[in-house]
RNA sequence: CGGGGCGUGGCUCAGCCUGGUAGAGCGCACGGUUCGGGACCGUGAGGUCGGAGGUUCGAAUCCUCUCGCCCCGACCA
């Protein structure tokens, strides 16, 4: 392409609306423009980059037997009603009605459509396994779109679905996808890690998230540098050093604590206890099976509760802290004086059924201090398993950096931010059951198809690449995603020898199969250099004064170094570099 | 949805507090001088000051409502 009439609207200054690096640079480099909140247009450079990503996705999906489909983005409500998600999903789904007043929606994912195809067409185990995928637009009415392309309402996704006769088949399909994903992100030049994640409302038994480490990410990742353990904070656990407790008292003992409202208060109160020797007691209202139920959550005094973990542990669709009035009604005290001892009796007296759930770090603890369910009073000498009727134990606390790795000895956990760039799920039979997709097995039994689903966001890959690969001058694309392999910069268009050399190299490089951008604009060299750095083309051939000696410069965007190369050698050099680079 | 911020030529912003009829830099067009890291000089085009209503002799400026965008939080198949 010739830059002089190619549309690359670069910006000299950071746009006011952009906060994160990738957003600023993608706008400044003329890759994207915003249409509305969370809605972006890909400009010619952006489309070239997206096409390169999609090509990689296709190649790796095809390599594991994937078959490319193209499904509609407009769906009838009917199939979503069948799967149960028409009601399960809230405002995040774009819903509309057609002229006949039939409910429709814009697809936010395609389990339903693919399952609908499978149930109509697949009858026998002999037709399995199937690996189906598409690269297509998705619509999600995000509560808060943000950070440029990182969280948007309309985006391109590669989504794949596998169909197997049994669990073992799914395990293999899942591993195939997992390996393909590793190759994809590696080819895209993104540093990533795979973390255990909560499946959430997607359903299914197991899911892995692919995360790109970047401060612009929205998730917190816990990882162990020693053994490679990695998990989303909502799923992560840690190993805590055991706390030696003295035997304490033969029975718990109540004592007055006037004015003590918080864990901190009790630490400094004479006769109080340090935070790690206190039991923090929180009342939550959890919706379980559609009914709100009070739950008393017990945590170590210096630990924080992770609400998602609480919800997962309870099998609850929603949890919220109880209001002060609800707490008083239930336990007869204010939030600063609650405890597990005698709590069930108090609740029963108030005609309520209280469930007690405790963080596993409290297991076996003795001589603890906690609230007495009586304002301005606490209880000491509590031996939790002796004195409190805990219904169940779970990992509920927020893991913090510096804690011990749960998988290996001696590993120390780090916590950092990451961006989700891919997510793979073992769905099992959630959709095949609800939508009736079955096959006959070899022995003539009708069984639900076992499914998996696997997604990668194209714009997320682009954002992650920019987040991880940039410097103060602009983007540094990996060769695999770069909109052009090389830019030929003619430093002065008024000099015929420079122009002719540039033109010749341009056509020679294109003939060699490279994507070439010829900067033939009537601009000063400095402007061209700045723009080339900004848009991040991996190599630049600078056509300057040394042409008289038969030499041009080859500039490496990433290394920011240039070397003189004979004009006769430069095509071979760039070709070799482009093949080798990523 | 809760909290905060911002809407003024294409872009980045000033002007608003204290009302008097709109400015700068960049970009753009033309002419000239320049020509290897975002040149310089001159001339010029370009703005219903997000929108509606109100107060006032007079509103970018004050008041009310509304729309949009950004950030934090909640949420996130």
XYZ file of C-alpha atoms (C1' of nucleotides) in Angstrom:
659
model
C 0.000 0.000 0.000
C 1.008 3.560 -0.581
C 0.747 5.635 2.557
C -0.076 8.735 0.518
C -3.568 7.466 -0.176
C -4.041 4.849 2.530
C -6.258 5.877 5.433
C -4.122 6.002 8.580
C -5.361 8.928 10.654
C -2.633 9.195 13.287
C -3.007 11.549 16.231
C -0.189 13.589 17.715
C -1.760 13.868 21.135
C -3.427 11.400 23.464
C -7.209 11.561 23.027
C -8.897 12.906 26.149
C -11.221 9.932 26.508
C -8.512 7.294 26.638
C -7.022 6.149 29.907
C -5.333 2.809 29.366
C -2.272 2.444 27.148
C -3.792 0.167 24.533
C -6.767 2.479 24.108
C -4.569 5.553 23.648
C -2.222 3.876 21.212
C -4.892 2.177 19.124
C -6.614 5.526 18.691
C -3.407 7.461 18.056
C -2.139 4.906 15.558
C -5.343 5.149 13.536
C -6.295 1.524 14.204
C -9.736 2.146 15.712
C -12.279 4.896 16.233
C -15.073 5.003 18.762
C -18.673 5.117 17.636
C -20.313 5.006 21.052
C -19.601 3.666 24.535
C -18.141 0.200 24.042
C -18.667 0.276 20.274
C -15.671 0.685 17.991
C -14.930 0.700 14.295
C -11.855 -1.020 12.965
C -10.097 1.243 10.497
C -8.044 -0.225 7.638
C -5.043 -0.908 9.863
C -7.324 -2.434 12.481
C -9.010 -4.660 9.953
C -5.640 -5.887 8.656
C -4.593 -6.731 12.216
C -7.898 -8.438 12.970
C -7.586 -10.489 9.774
C -4.138 -11.651 10.829
C -5.495 -12.713 14.206
C -8.409 -14.510 12.564
C -6.088 -16.311 10.182
C -4.087 -17.650 13.121
C -7.311 -18.701 14.840
C -8.459 -20.523 11.700
C -5.193 -22.300 11.179
C -5.035 -23.576 14.739
C -8.697 -24.568 14.867
C -8.423 -26.376 11.552
C -5.293 -28.116 12.791
C -7.303 -29.874 15.515
C -10.107 -30.828 13.162
C -12.263 -27.766 13.615
C -14.891 -27.047 10.975
C -15.733 -23.431 10.371
C -19.371 -22.323 10.453
C -21.013 -18.961 10.240
C -24.056 -18.681 12.469
C -26.616 -15.908 12.683
C -26.166 -13.127 15.214
C -29.934 -12.658 15.418
C -31.638 -15.372 17.441
C -35.234 -16.262 18.237
C -35.959 -16.183 21.971
C -37.252 -19.719 21.710
C -33.930 -21.526 21.833
C -32.768 -19.411 24.752
C -35.992 -20.236 26.551
C -35.312 -23.898 25.973
C -31.880 -23.711 27.545
C -33.259 -21.627 30.384
C -30.956 -18.721 29.749
C -33.618 -16.357 28.431
C -34.549 -15.823 32.073
C -31.215 -16.615 33.668
C -29.396 -13.837 31.848
C -30.347 -10.335 32.803
C -29.784 -7.008 31.140
C -26.596 -8.161 29.503
C -28.531 -9.605 26.591
C -29.739 -7.265 23.869
C -33.387 -8.136 23.373
C -35.744 -6.950 20.685
C -38.975 -7.854 18.962
C -39.559 -8.454 15.290
C -42.490 -7.001 13.331
C -44.700 -9.876 14.417
C -43.879 -9.004 18.002
C -41.859 -12.178 18.487
C -39.086 -11.977 21.072
C -35.610 -12.010 19.567
C -32.126 -11.334 20.841
C -28.654 -10.597 19.603
C -26.334 -13.496 20.245
C -23.942 -13.050 23.138
C -22.649 -16.596 22.690
C -23.750 -19.540 20.560
C -24.241 -22.652 22.684
C -27.946 -22.611 21.885
C -27.625 -22.303 18.120
C -24.915 -24.922 17.793
C -26.810 -27.276 20.097
C -29.938 -26.745 18.023
C -28.046 -27.821 14.923
C -26.526 -30.806 16.676
C -29.814 -32.113 18.035
C -31.442 -31.962 14.626
C -28.643 -33.583 12.700
C -26.609 -35.832 14.960
C -28.193 -39.178 15.742
C -25.400 -41.642 16.288
C -22.200 -41.929 18.255
C -20.632 -42.678 14.879
C -21.016 -39.024 13.944
C -19.005 -37.932 16.973
C -16.780 -36.282 17.898
C -17.465 -32.982 16.168
C -15.399 -29.808 16.538
C -17.337 -26.793 15.309
C -16.319 -23.185 15.350
C -17.005 -19.793 13.893
C -15.519 -16.318 13.927
C -18.345 -13.934 14.416
C -19.697 -10.867 16.135
C -21.099 -11.068 19.646
C -23.313 -8.560 21.424
C -23.274 -8.020 25.170
C -24.874 -5.055 26.829
C -22.116 -4.602 29.374
C -23.012 -2.661 32.486
C -19.860 -0.661 32.111
C -17.912 -0.768 28.859
C -14.386 0.472 29.413
C -10.742 0.663 28.463
C -10.998 0.901 24.697
C -11.288 -2.546 23.147
C -10.908 -4.365 26.445
C -14.548 -4.304 27.500
C -16.965 -3.609 24.676
C -20.569 -4.260 23.757
C -19.980 -5.635 20.297
C -16.916 -7.663 19.412
C -15.521 -10.429 17.260
C -15.137 -13.810 18.835
C -13.810 -17.138 17.778
C -16.082 -19.571 19.532
C -15.716 -23.311 19.268
C -17.931 -26.117 20.518
C -17.147 -29.781 20.825
C -19.562 -32.675 20.846
C -18.598 -36.070 22.249
C -20.363 -39.267 23.269
C -18.859 -39.354 26.717
C -16.779 -37.701 29.361
C -13.530 -39.211 28.096
C -14.205 -37.768 24.681
C -14.811 -34.354 26.188
C -11.574 -34.586 28.139
C -9.672 -35.128 24.915
C -11.509 -32.393 23.032
C -10.850 -30.033 25.899
C -7.141 -30.835 25.900
C -6.977 -30.362 22.120
C -8.482 -26.909 22.478
C -6.225 -26.087 25.388
C -3.141 -26.957 23.352
C -4.445 -25.036 20.350
C -5.030 -22.004 22.539
C -1.464 -22.116 23.783
C -0.240 -22.103 20.204
C -2.563 -19.275 19.241
C -1.481 -16.923 22.006
C 2.153 -17.800 21.526
C 1.889 -17.059 17.814
C 0.232 -13.746 18.650
C 3.243 -12.798 20.720
C 1.271 -12.568 23.949
C 2.654 -13.623 27.298
C -0.131 -15.497 29.013
C -0.890 -17.924 31.770
C -3.632 -20.448 32.257
C -5.629 -20.147 35.431
C -8.358 -22.123 37.134
C -11.574 -20.172 36.999
C -15.101 -20.279 38.261
C -17.516 -21.427 35.570
C -20.175 -19.032 36.754
C -23.517 -19.049 35.038
C -22.001 -20.732 31.989
C -22.403 -24.006 33.826
C -20.225 -27.059 33.580
C -17.645 -28.691 35.725
C -14.330 -27.180 34.857
C -12.958 -24.143 33.152
C -9.584 -22.649 32.369
C -9.001 -19.018 31.653
C -6.169 -17.727 29.519
C -4.929 -14.505 31.010
C -2.540 -11.881 29.690
C -0.691 -10.143 32.464
C -1.260 -6.377 32.241
C -2.161 -3.607 34.663
C -5.120 -2.807 32.400
C -6.630 -6.206 33.193
C -9.798 -6.520 35.228
C -9.111 -9.825 36.940
C -6.809 -10.636 39.801
C -4.614 -13.658 39.307
C -2.887 -15.622 42.024
C 0.200 -17.430 40.895
C 3.132 -19.366 42.313
C 6.449 -18.691 40.583
C 7.911 -21.909 41.971
C 5.470 -24.523 40.690
C 3.351 -22.618 38.198
C 0.102 -22.857 40.144
C -2.221 -20.145 38.886
C -5.844 -19.354 39.630
C -8.293 -16.537 39.384
C -8.636 -14.816 42.750
C -12.262 -15.998 42.848
C -11.019 -19.584 42.851
C -7.543 -19.392 44.381
C -6.523 -20.972 47.640
C -3.398 -20.700 49.729
C -1.588 -22.646 52.380
C -1.469 -20.914 55.702
C 1.052 -21.733 58.367
C -0.694 -23.516 61.211
C -1.376 -21.349 64.216
C -0.476 -22.921 67.538
C -3.235 -22.257 70.042
C -3.090 -22.873 73.773
C -5.770 -25.147 75.149
C -7.664 -22.195 76.548
C -10.680 -22.527 78.782
C -12.798 -25.609 79.477
C -15.819 -23.602 78.336
C -16.261 -20.266 76.582
C -16.426 -17.257 78.851
C -18.361 -14.078 78.212
C -16.784 -10.750 79.163
C -17.828 -7.115 78.790
C -16.241 -5.083 75.989
C -17.863 -1.659 76.127
C -17.417 0.349 72.962
C -15.770 -2.471 70.978
C -17.246 -2.542 67.470
C -14.541 -3.826 65.181
C -11.776 -6.392 64.985
C -9.302 -3.545 65.472
C -11.090 -2.318 68.598
C -10.796 -5.734 70.161
C -7.087 -5.956 69.323
C -6.349 -2.875 71.418
C -8.950 -3.566 74.110
C -7.381 -4.720 77.384
C -7.971 -8.457 77.615
C -8.848 -8.550 73.901
C -7.108 -10.626 71.230
C -4.971 -10.143 68.159
C -6.866 -10.255 64.879
C -5.672 -13.744 63.918
C -7.106 -15.055 67.217
C -10.527 -13.588 66.608
C -13.434 -15.106 64.724
C -15.008 -12.542 62.447
C -18.746 -13.198 62.122
C -20.650 -11.889 59.120
C -24.322 -12.278 58.383
C -25.275 -12.701 54.735
C -28.560 -13.252 53.009
C -28.086 -15.885 50.323
C -30.621 -16.775 47.684
C -30.683 -20.554 47.582
C -33.177 -22.318 45.367
C -34.972 -19.025 44.915
C -35.426 -18.396 48.652
C -33.483 -15.879 50.732
C -31.769 -17.537 53.688
C -29.632 -16.096 56.478
C -26.100 -17.410 56.687
C -23.523 -16.759 59.372
C -20.055 -16.651 57.821
C -17.075 -17.178 60.103
C -13.663 -15.882 59.074
C -10.356 -15.432 60.824
C -10.215 -11.869 62.136
C -7.460 -10.782 59.783
C -8.992 -12.374 56.677
C -11.344 -10.924 54.085
C -14.341 -12.783 52.694
C -14.573 -13.291 48.906
C -18.261 -13.066 48.081
C -18.017 -15.071 44.859
C -16.492 -17.942 46.825
C -19.298 -17.676 49.348
C -21.871 -17.854 46.570
C -20.130 -20.857 45.008
C -19.890 -22.629 48.376
C -23.587 -22.136 49.112
C -24.742 -22.938 45.607
C -26.391 -19.574 45.740
C -27.379 -17.328 42.878
C -26.983 -14.134 44.878
C -25.467 -13.156 48.204
C -25.605 -9.840 50.014
C -24.636 -8.601 53.462
C -27.607 -8.529 55.803
C -28.992 -5.154 56.820
C -28.472 -4.014 60.438
C -32.181 -4.540 61.245
C -32.091 -8.071 59.841
C -29.040 -8.835 61.959
C -30.650 -7.558 65.136
C -33.821 -9.499 64.447
C -31.820 -12.655 63.853
C -29.209 -12.511 66.608
C -30.348 -9.713 68.882
C -27.150 -7.705 68.605
C -25.445 -5.240 66.306
C -22.840 -6.191 63.724
C -19.946 -5.434 66.076
C -20.879 -8.092 68.621
C -21.806 -11.177 66.601
C -20.535 -14.685 67.057
C -21.246 -18.311 66.290
C -21.650 -19.506 69.872
C -25.338 -19.989 70.533
C -26.245 -18.296 67.265
C -28.420 -21.134 65.999
C -30.498 -21.053 69.177
C -30.937 -17.319 68.955
C -32.058 -17.622 65.345
C -34.412 -20.453 66.179
C -35.948 -18.317 68.911
C -36.496 -15.677 66.213
C -38.140 -18.406 64.087
C -35.362 -18.461 61.536
C -33.129 -21.197 60.293
C -29.530 -20.055 60.370
C -26.830 -21.792 58.417
C -23.249 -21.483 59.695
C -20.423 -21.696 57.219
C -16.764 -21.248 58.131
C -13.525 -20.620 56.340
C -11.246 -23.636 56.471
C -8.480 -21.629 58.111
C -10.515 -21.772 61.316
C -10.543 -25.556 61.453
C -9.080 -26.867 64.702
C -8.569 -23.425 66.212
C -8.902 -23.072 69.968
C -8.899 -20.304 72.522
C -10.446 -17.852 70.072
C -12.374 -14.696 70.822
C -15.610 -13.691 69.128
C -18.781 -11.691 69.661
C -21.387 -12.811 72.209
C -24.503 -11.825 70.214
C -25.054 -9.285 72.944
C -24.041 -5.666 72.478
C -20.782 -4.710 74.177
C -19.922 -8.301 75.061
C -17.517 -10.852 73.602
C -16.670 -14.456 74.368
C -13.172 -15.860 74.831
C -11.810 -19.362 75.110
C -13.827 -20.499 72.098
C -12.820 -23.831 70.626
C -14.566 -23.595 67.327
C -15.379 -27.234 66.648
C -16.424 -27.770 70.274
C -18.481 -24.605 70.714
C -19.921 -23.685 67.326
C -22.144 -25.983 65.220
C -20.533 -25.247 61.869
C -22.559 -26.688 59.002
C -19.797 -26.675 56.432
C -16.196 -25.605 55.861
C -14.995 -23.930 52.702
C -12.229 -21.838 51.235
C -13.826 -18.439 51.551
C -11.016 -15.971 52.144
C -9.364 -13.638 49.705
C -5.873 -14.918 49.036
C -3.163 -12.331 49.481
C 0.281 -12.085 48.003
C 2.965 -13.504 50.243
C 0.845 -16.443 51.392
C 2.055 -19.989 50.814
C 1.351 -21.907 47.610
C -1.338 -24.591 48.067
C 0.398 -26.925 45.594
C 4.067 -26.893 46.459
C 6.311 -26.528 49.480
C 8.006 -23.202 49.878
C 6.262 -21.401 47.013
C 5.150 -17.873 47.804
C 2.082 -16.581 45.987
C 1.984 -13.385 43.952
C -1.213 -11.528 43.077
C -1.376 -9.391 39.947
C -3.791 -8.120 37.337
C -4.624 -9.912 34.151
C -6.887 -9.608 31.148
C -9.001 -12.582 30.109
C -8.163 -13.361 26.480
C -9.645 -16.836 26.268
C -11.850 -19.127 28.302
C -12.509 -22.819 27.824
C -15.307 -24.749 29.502
C -16.262 -28.341 29.993
C -20.002 -27.871 29.665
C -20.991 -31.475 30.091
C -24.659 -32.033 29.267
C -26.152 -28.754 30.453
C -27.277 -27.737 26.972
C -27.804 -31.138 25.468
C -30.058 -32.056 28.417
C -32.117 -28.901 28.357
C -32.413 -28.805 24.588
C -32.646 -32.520 23.978
C -29.519 -33.221 21.944
C -28.938 -36.954 22.198
C -27.261 -39.765 20.308
C -27.536 -43.512 20.335
C -24.501 -45.310 21.696
C -23.028 -48.514 20.333
C -25.289 -50.541 22.616
C -28.368 -48.668 21.547
C -28.786 -46.402 24.526
C -29.885 -42.820 24.055
C -27.476 -40.455 25.826
C -27.048 -36.693 25.914
C -24.145 -35.338 23.900
C -21.248 -34.179 26.080
C -20.240 -30.666 25.155
C -17.447 -28.179 25.591
C -17.240 -24.542 24.650
C -14.180 -22.435 23.936
C -13.895 -18.731 23.241
C -11.303 -16.174 22.241
C -11.943 -12.457 21.815
C -10.220 -11.038 18.754
C -10.157 -7.440 20.027
C -8.885 -8.686 23.375
C -5.916 -10.263 21.621
C -5.226 -6.985 19.853
C -5.472 -5.022 23.119
C -3.335 -7.495 25.021
C -0.651 -7.357 22.345
C -0.529 -3.568 22.566
C -0.584 -3.585 26.362
C 2.381 -5.915 26.433
C 4.276 -4.525 23.463
C 4.724 -0.795 23.323
C 7.178 1.886 24.257
C 7.063 5.669 24.591
C 6.973 6.009 20.791
C 4.068 3.711 20.100
C 3.024 0.155 19.379
C 5.494 -2.659 18.671
C 3.457 -5.285 16.818
C 4.620 -8.851 16.766
C 5.398 -9.862 13.190
C 2.404 -12.199 13.239
C -0.140 -9.435 13.853
C 1.570 -6.445 12.249
C -0.630 -4.808 9.611
C 2.479 -4.612 7.426
C 5.723 -6.538 7.615
C 7.814 -3.585 6.616
C 7.505 0.109 5.846
C 9.670 1.686 3.176
C 10.335 5.282 4.156
C 11.449 7.633 1.434
C 13.050 10.430 3.422
C 12.669 13.047 0.711
C 10.135 12.703 -2.087
C 11.711 15.536 -4.025
C 14.863 13.561 -4.690
C 14.339 11.362 -7.709
C 16.991 8.810 -6.805
C 15.449 8.233 -3.397
C 11.978 7.959 -4.830
C 13.013 5.541 -7.532
C 14.932 3.370 -5.090
C 11.918 3.338 -2.761
C 9.529 2.411 -5.539
C 11.786 -0.381 -6.718
C 12.195 -1.823 -3.225
C 8.460 -1.559 -2.680
C 7.661 -3.708 -5.685
C 10.528 -6.116 -5.019
C 9.409 -6.655 -1.440
C 5.806 -7.189 -2.471
C 6.934 -9.654 -5.097
C 8.765 -11.497 -2.320
C 5.395 -12.017 -0.650
C 5.679 -9.387 2.059
C 3.048 -6.910 3.195
C 4.669 -3.600 2.410
C 3.714 -0.028 3.210
C 5.466 2.590 1.083
C 5.690 5.942 2.816
C 5.506 8.120 -0.269
C 3.898 11.062 1.488
C 5.283 14.491 0.846
C 6.313 14.916 4.473
C 9.539 15.598 6.259
C 11.518 12.570 7.377
C 10.869 13.246 11.057
C 7.105 13.048 10.611
C 7.449 9.760 8.763
C 9.692 8.260 11.416
C 7.321 9.275 14.208
C 4.311 7.827 12.404
C 6.090 4.590 11.531
C 7.102 4.104 15.162
C 3.597 4.926 16.346
C 1.808 2.413 14.162
C 4.422 -0.144 15.091
C 5.555 -1.797 11.864
C 8.326 -4.241 12.868
C 10.854 -3.146 10.234
C 11.513 0.094 8.431
C 13.704 0.544 5.415
C 14.943 4.112 5.351
C 15.798 5.390 1.916
C 18.218 8.276 2.477
C 21.406 9.878 1.287
C 23.380 6.655 1.339
C 21.472 5.484 -1.713
C 24.311 7.036 -3.714
C 26.573 4.399 -2.143
C 24.055 1.638 -2.823
C 23.010 1.436 0.810
C 19.764 1.838 2.777
C 19.076 1.538 6.481
C 17.181 -1.323 8.051
C 15.568 -0.220 11.300
C 14.300 -2.672 13.872
C 11.287 -1.174 15.634
C 11.627 -3.288 18.719
C 15.400 -2.900 19.198
C 15.298 0.707 18.000
C 18.509 0.108 16.119
C 19.362 0.418 12.496
C 22.062 -0.991 10.310
C 23.260 -0.226 6.804
C 22.305 -2.832 4.252
C 23.176 -2.982 0.580
C 20.159 -2.312 -1.570
C 20.740 -5.572 -3.370
C 20.563 -7.535 -0.111
C 17.713 -5.832 1.643
C 14.821 -7.894 0.264
C 16.442 -11.133 1.354
C 17.254 -9.716 4.748
C 13.730 -8.517 5.451
C 12.238 -11.722 4.178
C 14.446 -13.750 6.487
C 13.622 -11.524 9.444
C 9.899 -11.637 8.761
C 9.941 -15.412 8.596
C 11.919 -15.731 11.791
C 10.181 -13.077 13.824
C 7.018 -13.239 15.823
C -27.451 0.911 39.177
C -24.477 4.153 43.110
C -20.390 7.851 43.287
C -17.128 11.366 40.665
C -15.459 14.118 36.296
C -16.068 16.225 31.492
C -18.939 18.132 26.925
C -16.266 25.102 23.471
C -13.690 24.610 15.071
C -11.039 17.838 13.046
C -7.550 17.091 17.812
C -5.626 18.969 22.723
C -7.310 22.854 25.636
C -8.205 28.281 27.671
C -12.457 31.451 28.557
C -17.235 30.161 32.932
C -15.980 31.742 39.512
C -17.117 37.865 38.766
C -22.886 37.609 32.209
C -21.422 42.248 27.451
C -21.991 38.220 21.914
C -15.536 33.210 21.280
C -9.650 32.380 21.712
C -4.669 29.568 21.561
C -1.614 25.485 19.858
C -1.784 21.452 16.548
C -4.175 19.889 12.089
C -6.394 21.710 7.258
C -5.999 25.125 2.364
C -2.807 28.522 -0.437
C 2.186 31.016 -1.179
C 7.316 31.066 0.192
C 11.769 29.270 2.765
C 13.209 24.394 4.507
C 14.149 18.915 4.162
C 17.039 12.370 8.726
C 13.240 12.220 14.534
C 6.352 15.541 14.823
C 10.283 22.747 10.650
C 9.551 28.173 9.971
C 7.149 32.736 7.972
C 2.794 34.854 5.772
C -2.375 34.488 4.276
C -6.980 31.939 4.891
C -11.164 28.593 5.820
C -13.549 26.403 9.806
C -17.379 26.865 15.946
C -26.111 26.856 16.527
C -19.988 26.775 22.979
C -23.948 18.690 23.562
C -29.575 19.681 23.577
C -34.149 21.983 25.630
C -36.298 25.391 28.785
C -35.695 29.492 32.202
C -33.517 34.184 34.544
C -31.737 38.812 32.197
C -31.696 44.582 28.169
C -27.952 40.779 27.138
C -26.029 33.748 28.548
C -20.347 29.596 26.500
C -20.731 31.942 31.490
C -26.257 31.865 36.233
C -30.688 28.217 37.230
C -33.682 23.670 35.905
C -34.245 19.460 33.055
C -32.114 16.238 29.549
C -28.558 13.574 26.328
C -23.639 11.818 25.632
C -18.660 10.337 26.993
C -14.769 8.977 30.664
C -13.206 7.149 35.598
C -14.195 4.348 40.496
C -17.546 0.765 42.531
C -21.613 -2.900 41.881
C -22.324 -6.244 37.793
C -19.870 -9.330 34.113
C -22.759 -15.580 29.354
